[in-house]
CSV table of C-alpha atoms and ligand atoms in Angstrom, one decimal:
chain,number,residue,atom,x,y,z
A,142,MET,CA,36.7,40.1,52.1
A,143,LYS,CA,36.9,42.3,55.8
A,144,GLN,CA,39.9,43.6,54.4
A,145,VAL,CA,38.2,44.7,51.3
A,146,ARG,CA,35.4,46.5,53.2
A,147,ALA,CA,37.8,48.1,55.3
A,148,PHE,CA,39.5,49.8,52.6
A,149,THR,CA,36.4,50.8,50.9
A,150,ARG,CA,35.2,52.5,53.6
A,151,LYS,CA,38.7,54.3,54.5
A,152,ILE,CA,38.6,55.5,50.8
A,153,ALA,CA,35.4,56.3,50.8
A,154,VAL,CA,36.0,58.6,53.9
A,155,PHE,CA,38.9,59.8,52.3
A,156,LEU,CA,37.2,60.6,48.9
A,157,ALA,CA,34.3,62.1,51.3
A,158,ALA,CA,36.8,64.5,52.8
A,159,THR,CA,38.5,65.4,49.9
A,160,GLY,CA,35.6,65.8,47.6
A,161,ILE,CA,36.9,63.5,44.7
A,162,GLY,CA,34.2,61.7,43.4
A,163,CYS,CA,31.5,64.6,43.8
A,164,ALA,CA,30.5,66.4,40.8
A,165,ALA,CA,31.6,69.9,42.2
A,166,ALA,CA,35.5,68.5,42.8
A,167,ALA,CA,35.5,66.7,39.8
A,168,GLN,CA,35.4,69.7,37.7
A,169,SER,CA,38.6,70.9,39.7
A,170,ALA,CA,40.2,67.2,39.7
A,171,HIS,CA,41.8,67.7,36.4
A,172,ALA,CA,44.1,70.7,37.9
A,173,GLU,CA,45.1,68.8,41.1
A,174,ARG,CA,48.1,66.0,41.6
A,175,LEU,CA,46.8,62.9,42.8
A,176,ALA,CA,49.0,60.1,44.3
A,177,ILE,CA,47.7,56.3,44.5
A,178,ILE,CA,50.0,55.0,47.3
A,179,GLY,CA,51.3,51.3,48.0
A,180,ALA,CA,49.7,49.1,45.4
A,181,VAL,CA,51.6,46.5,43.4
A,182,LEU,CA,51.8,48.1,40.1
A,183,ILE,CA,51.3,46.0,36.7
A,184,ASP,CA,51.9,48.6,34.2
A,185,GLY,CA,50.6,46.6,31.1
A,186,THR,CA,54.0,46.6,29.4
A,187,GLY,CA,54.7,42.9,30.4
A,188,ARG,CA,57.6,44.3,32.9
A,189,ALA,CA,57.8,43.2,36.6
A,190,PRO,CA,55.2,44.2,38.9
A,191,VAL,CA,56.5,47.1,41.1
A,192,PRO,CA,55.5,46.6,44.8
A,193,GLU,CA,54.7,49.5,46.8
A,194,SER,CA,54.4,52.0,44.0
A,195,VAL,CA,53.2,55.5,43.9
A,196,VAL,CA,51.1,56.4,40.9
A,197,TYR,CA,51.2,59.9,40.5
A,198,VAL,CA,48.3,61.3,38.4
A,199,ALA,CA,48.2,65.0,36.9
A,200,ASP,CA,45.7,66.3,34.1
A,201,GLY,CA,44.2,63.2,33.9
A,202,LYS,CA,47.3,61.3,32.8
A,203,ILE,CA,50.2,59.3,34.5
A,204,GLU,CA,52.8,61.8,35.5
A,205,ARG,CA,55.5,59.5,36.8
A,206,ILE,CA,55.5,56.3,39.0
A,207,GLY,CA,57.5,56.4,42.1
A,208,ARG,CA,58.0,54.0,45.3
A,209,VAL,CA,56.7,54.5,49.0
A,210,GLY,CA,58.9,56.5,50.9
A,211,ASP,CA,59.5,58.9,48.1
A,212,ALA,CA,58.7,62.3,49.4
A,213,ILE,CA,55.5,63.3,48.2
A,214,PRO,CA,55.1,66.8,46.7
A,215,ALA,CA,53.0,69.2,48.8
A,216,GLY,CA,49.4,69.8,47.5
A,217,THR,CA,49.2,66.0,46.4
A,218,ARG,CA,46.0,64.2,46.9
A,219,ARG,CA,46.8,60.9,48.4
A,220,ILE,CA,44.8,57.6,47.9
A,221,GLU,CA,45.8,54.9,50.1
A,222,ALA,CA,45.8,51.8,48.0
A,223,ARG,CA,48.2,49.2,50.1
A,224,GLY,CA,46.9,45.7,49.4
A,225,LYS,CA,45.6,46.4,45.9
A,226,PHE,CA,47.1,45.5,42.7
A,227,ILE,CA,46.9,48.0,39.7
A,228,ILE,CA,46.4,47.2,36.1
A,229,PRO,CA,45.7,49.5,33.2
A,230,GLY,CA,42.1,49.7,32.2
A,231,ILE,CA,41.0,46.8,29.8
A,232,VAL,CA,41.0,47.4,26.0
A,233,ASP,CA,38.1,45.5,24.0
A,234,ALA,CA,39.3,45.2,20.3
A,235,HIS,CA,36.3,44.0,19.2
A,236,THR,CA,32.9,45.7,19.8
A,237,HIS,CA,29.4,46.8,18.6
A,238,VAL,CA,28.7,49.2,21.5
A,239,ASP,CA,25.3,49.8,20.3
A,240,SER,CA,24.4,46.9,19.2
A,241,LEU,CA,20.9,45.3,21.1
A,242,GLY,CA,21.5,42.0,20.0
A,243,VAL,CA,19.1,39.9,19.6
A,244,ALA,CA,16.6,39.9,22.9
A,245,PRO,CA,13.2,41.3,22.1
A,246,MET,CA,12.8,44.8,23.4
A,247,THR,CA,10.4,47.8,23.6
A,248,ASN,CA,11.4,51.0,21.9
A,249,GLU,CA,11.8,52.5,25.5
A,250,GLN,CA,14.0,49.1,26.4
A,251,LYS,CA,16.3,49.7,23.4
A,252,LYS,CA,16.7,53.5,23.9
A,253,ILE,CA,17.4,52.3,28.1
A,254,ALA,CA,20.2,49.5,26.8
A,255,ARG,CA,22.0,52.0,24.5
A,256,GLU,CA,22.1,54.5,27.1
A,257,TYR,CA,23.5,51.9,29.6
A,258,TYR,CA,25.9,49.9,27.4
A,259,PRO,CA,28.8,52.5,27.8
A,260,ARG,CA,28.6,52.0,31.5
A,261,ALA,CA,28.4,48.3,31.2
A,262,PHE,CA,31.9,48.5,29.9
A,263,LEU,CA,33.2,50.8,32.5
A,264,PHE,CA,31.6,48.3,35.3
A,265,ASN,CA,33.6,45.5,33.8
A,266,GLY,CA,37.2,47.5,34.0
A,267,VAL,CA,37.2,48.3,30.1
A,268,THR,CA,38.0,51.7,29.6
A,269,SER,CA,38.7,51.5,25.8
A,270,VAL,CA,36.9,49.7,23.0
A,271,VAL,CA,37.6,49.2,19.0
A,272,ASN,CA,34.1,49.3,17.9
A,273,MET,CA,34.2,47.7,14.7
A,274,SER,CA,30.9,48.7,13.1
A,275,ALA,CA,28.1,50.6,14.4
A,276,HIS,CA,24.3,50.2,13.9
A,277,VAL,CA,23.6,53.6,14.6
A,278,PRO,CA,26.9,55.2,13.3
A,279,ALA,CA,26.0,58.9,14.4
A,280,GLU,CA,25.4,58.0,17.7
A,281,VAL,CA,28.5,56.1,18.4
A,282,LEU,CA,30.5,58.9,16.8
A,283,ALA,CA,28.7,61.4,19.5
A,284,LEU,CA,29.4,59.2,22.3
A,285,ARG,CA,33.3,58.8,21.1
A,286,ASP,CA,33.3,62.5,21.0
A,287,ARG,CA,31.7,62.8,24.4
A,288,ALA,CA,34.6,60.8,26.1
A,289,ASN,CA,37.0,62.8,24.2
A,290,THR,CA,35.8,66.1,25.1
A,291,ASP,CA,34.7,65.5,28.6
A,292,PRO,CA,37.0,63.5,30.5
A,293,LYS,CA,34.0,62.9,33.4
A,294,ALA,CA,31.6,61.2,30.8
A,295,LEU,CA,30.9,57.6,32.0
A,296,VAL,CA,32.0,56.2,28.4
A,297,PRO,CA,35.0,54.3,27.6
A,298,ARG,CA,37.7,55.9,24.8
A,299,ILE,CA,36.1,54.7,21.6
A,300,TYR,CA,37.2,54.0,18.1
A,301,THR,CA,34.6,53.2,16.0
A,302,GLY,CA,33.8,52.2,12.3
A,303,ALA,CA,30.6,53.2,10.5
A,304,SER,CA,28.7,50.2,8.4
A,305,HIS,CA,31.1,47.3,7.2
A,306,PHE,CA,31.9,46.3,3.8
A,307,THR,CA,30.3,43.0,2.5
A,308,ALA,CA,29.2,41.4,-0.3
A,309,ASP,CA,25.9,42.2,-1.8
A,310,GLN,CA,23.5,39.8,0.4
A,311,GLY,CA,26.6,38.8,1.9
A,312,TRP,CA,27.1,38.1,5.7
A,313,GLY,CA,25.8,41.1,8.0
A,314,GLY,CA,24.3,42.3,4.7
A,315,ARG,CA,21.1,43.0,6.5
A,316,HIS,CA,22.9,46.1,8.4
A,317,ASN,CA,23.7,48.2,5.3
A,318,GLY,CA,26.9,47.0,4.5
A,319,GLY,CA,26.1,45.3,1.3
A,320,ILE,CA,28.4,46.6,-1.6
A,321,LYS,CA,26.3,47.6,-4.7
A,322,SER,CA,28.8,48.7,-7.4
A,323,PRO,CA,32.6,50.2,-7.2
A,324,ASP,CA,31.3,53.8,-7.1
A,325,ASP,CA,29.7,52.7,-3.9
A,326,ILE,CA,33.0,51.8,-2.0
A,327,ASN,CA,34.4,55.2,-3.1
A,328,ASN,CA,31.4,57.3,-2.3
A,329,ARG,CA,31.1,55.5,1.2
A,330,MET,CA,34.9,55.9,2.0
A,331,ASP,CA,34.5,59.5,1.2
A,332,ASP,CA,31.3,59.8,3.6
A,333,TYR,CA,33.0,57.9,6.5
A,334,ALA,CA,36.2,59.9,6.3
A,335,ALA,CA,34.6,63.1,6.2
A,336,ARG,CA,32.4,62.4,9.2
A,337,GLY,CA,35.5,61.3,11.2
A,338,PHE,CA,35.3,57.4,11.8
A,339,ASP,CA,38.4,55.6,12.8
A,340,LEU,CA,38.5,52.4,11.1
A,341,VAL,CA,37.0,50.1,8.5
A,342,LYS,CA,35.8,46.9,8.5
A,343,ILE,CA,35.2,44.5,5.6
A,344,ILE,CA,33.4,41.1,5.8
A,345,ASP,CA,35.0,38.0,4.3
A,346,GLU,CA,32.6,35.1,5.1
A,347,ASP,CA,30.8,32.5,3.5
A,348,GLY,CA,29.3,31.1,6.5
A,349,LEU,CA,30.6,29.4,9.7
A,350,GLY,CA,29.8,25.9,9.2
A,351,ASP,CA,30.8,23.6,6.2
A,352,GLU,CA,28.3,24.8,4.0
A,353,THR,CA,28.4,27.6,1.8
A,354,VAL,CA,25.5,30.2,3.0
A,355,PHE,CA,26.6,33.7,1.9
A,356,PRO,CA,28.2,34.8,-1.1
A,357,LYS,CA,31.7,36.4,-0.2
A,358,ILE,CA,33.1,39.7,-1.0
A,359,ALA,CA,34.4,39.5,-4.7
A,360,PRO,CA,38.3,39.8,-4.6
A,361,GLU,CA,38.2,43.0,-6.4
A,362,TYR,CA,35.8,44.8,-4.2
A,363,LEU,CA,38.1,43.6,-1.2
A,364,ASN,CA,40.9,45.3,-2.8
A,365,ALA,CA,39.1,48.1,-4.1
A,366,VAL,CA,38.0,48.6,-0.3
A,367,MET,CA,41.6,48.4,0.9
A,368,ARG,CA,42.7,51.1,-1.7
A,369,ALA,CA,40.1,53.6,-0.8
A,370,ALA,CA,40.8,53.1,2.8
A,371,ALA,CA,44.6,53.5,2.2
A,372,GLY,CA,43.5,56.7,0.6
A,373,LYS,CA,41.9,58.2,3.8
A,374,ASP,CA,44.5,56.6,6.0
A,375,LEU,CA,42.3,54.5,7.8
A,376,PRO,CA,42.9,51.1,9.1
A,377,VAL,CA,41.2,48.2,7.9
A,378,PHE,CA,39.7,45.0,10.1
A,379,ILE,CA,38.6,41.9,8.3
A,380,HIS,CA,36.2,39.8,9.4
A,381,ALA,CA,37.4,35.9,8.7
A,382,THR,CA,37.4,32.7,10.1
A,383,ASP,CA,38.6,29.8,8.0
A,384,ALA,CA,41.8,29.2,6.1
A,385,ASP,CA,40.8,30.5,2.9
A,386,GLU,CA,39.3,33.5,4.1
A,387,TYR,CA,42.0,34.2,6.3
A,388,ARG,CA,44.6,33.7,3.4
A,389,GLU,CA,42.4,36.4,1.3
A,390,ALA,CA,42.6,38.5,4.3
A,391,ILE,CA,46.4,38.1,5.2
A,392,ALA,CA,47.1,39.1,1.2
A,393,ALA,CA,44.9,42.4,1.3
A,394,GLY,CA,46.8,43.3,4.4
A,395,PRO,CA,44.7,44.8,6.9
A,396,ARG,CA,45.8,46.1,10.5
A,397,ALA,CA,43.9,43.0,12.1
A,398,ILE,CA,41.7,40.2,11.7
A,399,ALA,CA,38.8,40.5,13.6
A,400,HIS,CA,38.0,36.8,14.5
A,401,GLY,CA,40.1,33.8,15.1
A,402,LEU,CA,40.8,30.8,13.0
A,403,PHE,CA,38.9,27.4,13.0
A,404,THR,CA,40.4,25.4,10.0
A,405,PRO,CA,43.3,23.3,12.3
A,406,LEU,CA,46.5,24.8,12.1
A,407,THR,CA,50.0,23.9,12.2
A,408,ALA,CA,53.1,26.1,13.6
A,409,ASP,CA,54.8,25.8,10.1
A,410,SER,CA,51.8,26.9,8.2
A,411,ASP,CA,52.2,29.8,5.8
A,412,ILE,CA,49.0,31.6,7.4
A,413,VAL,CA,51.2,31.8,10.7
A,414,ALA,CA,54.5,33.0,8.9
A,415,ASP,CA,52.2,35.8,6.7
A,416,LEU,CA,50.4,37.2,9.8
A,417,LYS,CA,53.9,37.6,11.5
A,418,GLN,CA,55.7,38.9,8.3
A,419,LYS,CA,53.0,41.4,7.6
A,420,ASN,CA,52.6,42.5,11.4
A,421,ILE,CA,48.8,41.6,11.4
A,422,PHE,CA,46.9,41.3,14.4
A,423,VAL,CA,44.7,38.6,15.5
A,424,VAL,CA,41.7,39.1,17.8
A,425,PRO,CA,40.2,35.7,18.5
A,426,THR,CA,36.9,36.7,20.1
A,427,ILE,CA,36.7,33.2,21.6
A,428,VAL,CA,34.2,34.1,23.9
A,429,LEU,CA,31.5,35.0,21.2
A,430,PHE,CA,31.8,31.4,20.0
A,431,GLU,CA,31.5,30.2,23.5
A,432,SER,CA,28.7,32.4,24.3
A,433,PHE,CA,26.7,30.1,21.3
A,434,PHE,CA,26.6,27.4,23.7
A,435,VAL,CA,28.0,27.8,27.4
A,436,PHE,CA,25.0,29.6,29.0
A,437,LEU,CA,22.6,26.9,27.5
A,438,ASP,CA,24.8,24.0,28.8
A,439,ASN,CA,25.1,25.5,32.0
A,440,PRO,CA,22.1,28.2,32.7
A,441,ALA,CA,23.6,28.3,36.2
A,442,LEU,CA,26.2,30.7,34.9
A,443,LEU,CA,23.3,33.5,34.5
A,444,ASN,CA,23.4,34.1,38.2
A,445,ASP,CA,26.5,35.4,38.3
A,446,PRO,CA,26.1,38.7,40.2
A,447,LEU,CA,28.6,40.8,38.1
A,448,LEU,CA,26.6,39.6,34.9
A,449,ASN,CA,23.2,41.0,36.9
A,450,GLN,CA,24.8,44.2,38.2
A,451,SER,CA,25.7,45.2,34.3
A,452,VAL,CA,23.0,43.5,32.2
A,453,PRO,CA,19.5,45.2,32.2
A,454,ASP,CA,17.1,43.1,33.8
A,455,PHE,CA,14.7,42.9,30.6
A,456,ILE,CA,17.9,41.3,28.7
A,457,MET,CA,18.5,39.0,31.6
A,458,ALA,CA,14.9,38.1,31.5
A,459,ALA,CA,15.2,37.3,28.1
A,460,ALA,CA,18.5,35.4,28.4
A,461,ARG,CA,16.8,33.5,30.8
A,462,ASN,CA,13.7,32.4,29.0
A,463,PRO,CA,13.6,29.1,27.4
A,464,GLU,CA,11.1,30.1,25.0
A,465,THR,CA,12.7,33.2,23.9
A,466,ILE,CA,16.2,31.4,23.7
A,467,LYS,CA,14.6,28.9,21.7
A,468,THR,CA,13.0,31.6,19.3
A,469,MET,CA,16.4,33.3,18.9
A,470,ARG,CA,18.3,30.2,18.4
A,471,GLY,CA,15.8,29.1,15.5
A,472,ARG,CA,16.5,32.1,13.8
A,473,MET,CA,20.3,31.9,14.0
A,474,ASP,CA,20.3,28.4,13.1
A,475,GLU,CA,18.0,29.3,10.1
A,476,ILE,CA,20.4,32.3,9.0
A,477,LEU,CA,23.5,29.8,9.3
A,478,LYS,CA,21.9,26.6,8.1
A,479,MET,CA,23.2,24.7,11.1
A,480,ASP,CA,22.7,23.8,14.7
A,481,ALA,CA,25.2,26.8,15.5
A,482,ALA,CA,25.3,25.8,19.3
A,483,ALA,CA,26.4,22.4,18.3
A,484,TRP,CA,28.9,23.5,15.8
A,485,ALA,CA,30.5,26.0,18.3
A,486,ARG,CA,30.7,23.2,20.9
A,487,ASP,CA,32.7,21.1,18.4
A,488,SER,CA,34.8,23.7,17.1
A,489,LEU,CA,36.0,25.7,20.0
A,490,PRO,CA,38.8,23.3,20.7
A,491,ALA,CA,40.4,23.9,17.4
A,492,LEU,CA,39.9,27.9,17.8
A,493,LEU,CA,41.8,27.4,21.0
A,494,ALA,CA,44.6,25.2,19.5
A,495,ASN,CA,44.8,27.6,16.8
A,496,THR,CA,44.9,30.8,19.3
A,497,ARG,CA,47.6,28.9,20.9
A,498,ILE,CA,49.9,28.4,17.9
A,499,LEU,CA,49.6,31.8,16.6
A,500,PHE,CA,50.5,33.3,20.0
A,501,GLU,CA,53.5,31.2,20.7
A,502,GLN,CA,55.0,31.7,17.2
A,503,GLY,CA,55.0,35.5,17.6
A,504,VAL,CA,51.4,36.7,16.1
A,505,LYS,CA,50.1,39.8,18.0
A,506,VAL,CA,46.7,38.5,19.5
A,507,ALA,CA,44.6,41.2,21.5
A,508,ILE,CA,41.5,40.8,23.4
A,509,GLY,CA,37.8,41.2,21.8
A,510,THR,CA,34.6,39.9,22.4
A,511,ASP,CA,32.3,40.9,19.2
A,512,SER,CA,29.8,42.2,22.0
A,513,GLY,CA,26.2,42.7,21.0
A,514,GLY,CA,27.2,40.2,18.1
A,515,ALA,CA,24.4,37.9,16.8
A,516,VAL,CA,23.7,35.3,20.0
A,517,MET,CA,21.7,36.2,22.8
A,518,HIS,CA,24.9,35.6,25.2
A,519,ALA,CA,27.1,38.4,23.6
A,520,PHE,CA,26.7,40.7,26.9
A,521,GLN,CA,28.3,44.0,26.4
A,522,GLY,CA,31.0,44.5,28.8
A,523,TYR,CA,30.7,41.4,31.1
A,524,ASN,CA,32.2,39.0,28.1
A,525,THR,CA,35.5,41.2,28.1
A,526,PRO,CA,37.1,39.7,31.6
A,527,ARG,CA,36.0,36.4,30.4
A,528,GLU,CA,38.0,36.5,27.0
A,529,ILE,CA,41.0,37.3,29.2
A,530,GLU,CA,40.0,34.2,31.4
A,531,ILE,CA,39.9,32.1,28.2
A,532,MET,CA,43.3,33.6,26.9
A,533,ALA,CA,44.9,32.9,30.3
A,534,ASP,CA,43.5,29.3,30.1
A,535,CYS,CA,44.7,28.5,26.7
A,536,CYS,CA,47.3,30.3,25.4
A,537,MET,CA,49.1,32.6,28.0
A,538,THR,CA,50.3,33.4,31.3
A,539,PRO,CA,48.5,35.7,33.5
A,540,MET,CA,51.0,38.5,32.6
A,541,GLN,CA,50.7,38.0,28.9
A,542,ALA,CA,46.9,38.0,29.1
A,543,ILE,CA,46.9,41.1,30.9
A,544,VAL,CA,49.4,42.8,28.3
A,545,ALA,CA,47.1,41.3,25.7
A,546,ALA,CA,44.1,43.2,27.2
A,547,THR,CA,46.0,46.3,27.6
A,548,ARG,CA,48.9,47.4,25.4
A,549,THR,CA,48.3,44.9,22.4
A,550,GLY,CA,44.8,46.1,22.6
A,551,ALA,CA,45.9,49.9,22.2
A,552,GLU,CA,48.4,49.0,19.4
A,553,VAL,CA,45.7,47.5,17.4
A,554,ILE,CA,44.3,50.8,17.0
A,555,ASP,CA,47.8,52.6,17.0
A,556,GLY,CA,46.7,54.5,20.3
A,557,GLN,CA,49.6,53.0,22.4
A,558,ALA,CA,50.9,56.5,22.6
A,559,ILE,CA,47.8,57.8,24.3
A,560,PHE,CA,46.4,54.5,26.5
A,561,GLY,CA,46.9,50.9,27.0
A,562,THR,CA,50.3,51.1,29.6
A,563,LEU,CA,50.5,53.1,33.0
A,564,GLU,CA,53.4,55.2,31.8
A,565,PRO,CA,54.3,58.8,32.1
A,566,GLY,CA,52.2,60.6,29.6
A,567,LYS,CA,49.6,58.2,29.3
A,568,SER,CA,45.7,58.3,30.2
A,569,ALA,CA,45.2,57.7,33.7
A,570,ASP,CA,42.8,54.7,33.2
A,571,LEU,CA,43.1,51.7,35.7
A,572,LEU,CA,41.5,49.1,37.7
A,573,LEU,CA,42.4,48.9,41.7
A,574,LEU,CA,42.1,45.0,42.1
A,575,ASN,CA,41.6,43.4,45.4
A,576,GLY,CA,43.7,40.3,44.8
A,577,ASP,CA,46.5,39.5,42.3
A,578,PRO,CA,45.8,38.8,39.0
A,579,LEU,CA,49.2,37.3,38.3
A,580,ALA,CA,48.3,34.7,41.0
A,581,ASP,CA,44.8,34.1,39.7
A,582,ILE,CA,43.5,35.9,36.4
A,583,HIS,CA,40.2,35.8,38.0
A,584,ASN,CA,41.1,38.6,39.9
A,585,ILE,CA,40.7,41.0,37.2
A,586,ARG,CA,37.2,40.9,38.1
A,587,ASP,CA,37.5,42.0,41.6
A,588,PHE,CA,37.9,45.6,42.3
A,589,ASP,CA,35.6,48.3,43.9
A,590,TRP,CA,37.4,51.4,42.4
A,591,MET,CA,38.5,52.4,39.2
A,592,MET,CA,40.0,55.5,37.6
A,593,LEU,CA,38.9,56.6,34.1
A,594,ARG,CA,40.7,59.8,32.5
A,595,GLY,CA,42.3,60.7,36.2
A,596,HIS,CA,39.0,60.5,37.9
A,597,MET,CA,38.1,58.0,40.6
A,598,ILE,CA,35.0,56.0,40.0
A,599,GLU,CA,33.3,53.6,42.6
A,600,ARG,CA,32.5,50.4,40.7
A,601,SER,CA,28.9,50.3,42.3
A,602,THR,CA,28.1,53.8,40.8
A,603,LEU,CA,28.1,52.0,37.1
A,604,SER,CA,25.9,49.1,37.9
A,605,TYR,CA,22.5,49.0,36.1
A,606,SER,CA,20.7,49.4,39.4
A,607,SER,CA,22.5,52.7,39.8
A,608,TYR,CA,21.9,53.9,36.5
A,609,VAL,CA,17.9,53.1,37.0
A,610,SER,CA,18.0,54.9,40.5
A,611,GLU,CA,19.6,57.9,38.5
A,612,ARG,CA,16.9,57.8,35.7
A,613,GLN,CA,14.0,57.7,38.4
A,614,ASP,CA,15.6,60.9,40.6
A,615,GLY,CA,15.2,62.4,37.2
A,616,THR,CA,19.0,63.1,36.8
A,617,PRO,CA,20.3,63.4,33.5
A,618,ALA,CA,20.5,59.5,32.3
A,619,LEU,CA,23.1,60.2,29.7
A,620,PRO,CA,26.2,58.2,30.3
B,842,ZN,ZN1,31.8,41.9,14.9
């Protein structure tokens, strides 16, 4: 800890002296060269770490990777990072960044939550997200565009869908997604493409438990959405969770399946072979299903300082309130026609085992959370590093879990030429970890500084309380 603070102070003095991190200097920061000196570099490709690296950053991108001892060109700003471990910024491949979840909120609180959420991702090390569907699509589009046009905006890189396609009265049909007619599909696809959405999500789901609760999307509609999306060159993500749904999804040929598989699987299953053969990614979102019960079983988990620093206080209050939890669970159990927490508790082992089989057999598995999903504890941002820990626990080495959370996440959205690894020409999105994540994956949560699109950001400035003080000071509260 002492070493950490000494480093933080050192870098703070350095930053103050050079002006990086203050608004005035940040404007010119893109024109200047930076060198992050002495850290162990884990670049997201899966290659062996580079000890004593020098990461050169110019114009918001990685310029090149050198070694300590190289002559550093004059005019390069130096950031001392000895003792640190650099990994790429995390990619969450299944989010809903504007989803308010199920905690009861006033209108003012809703506004605050939506405004803060982009920073909650950054606070937890997430620098890029694949936003499967949006509740207020125009707002998410605007956020995405801000991240793309203003490198200093405190907003992760966003790829977003609009409303999902689902059966009329089907799963998620409450959020405007129900398909009314074949024309409906083409009209919506025209609209989404014209407005510049990045992806399409289809829901193929009849309910999570054994009982059929929802009508599934008709096969002809599923295929019509696939054709319409292909016509607009938009990648498709399909929500599926059991073997029948997986087979229907695989037959349709999407970019990825947006949840893990619950029906017990064997390595020689056609599902494994077909996912591989068609190069379909799987984003298991295990943390979502864990969140159905883990905070209920162990409320002490709600005391994690990192959780409380990156979730609005009124949401934490709701997440702790037994009455609120009871009401929300009751509502969810009524919709799903089962005790959802008990179902998830019983079903998680199969999900974990299947994910392990898929990964071991060579299916590409990415990190995603379904943040803002339909349970109280599907926390925005905070749940992403948790998914990486789960993956390292069940299915992957720490190095493989880091690759899943970085390079594979970028590949899911075909963004690997832009971000996901720390190689020349890629966006300078990185975390300066205080401990070795290969020795202990939990170290992915332990950092004081990060870089977003070439700008150094002190983590504490991304906390909810910092955001609240900014609001009170009257500084623009926009992320
Ligand atoms: Zn989702």
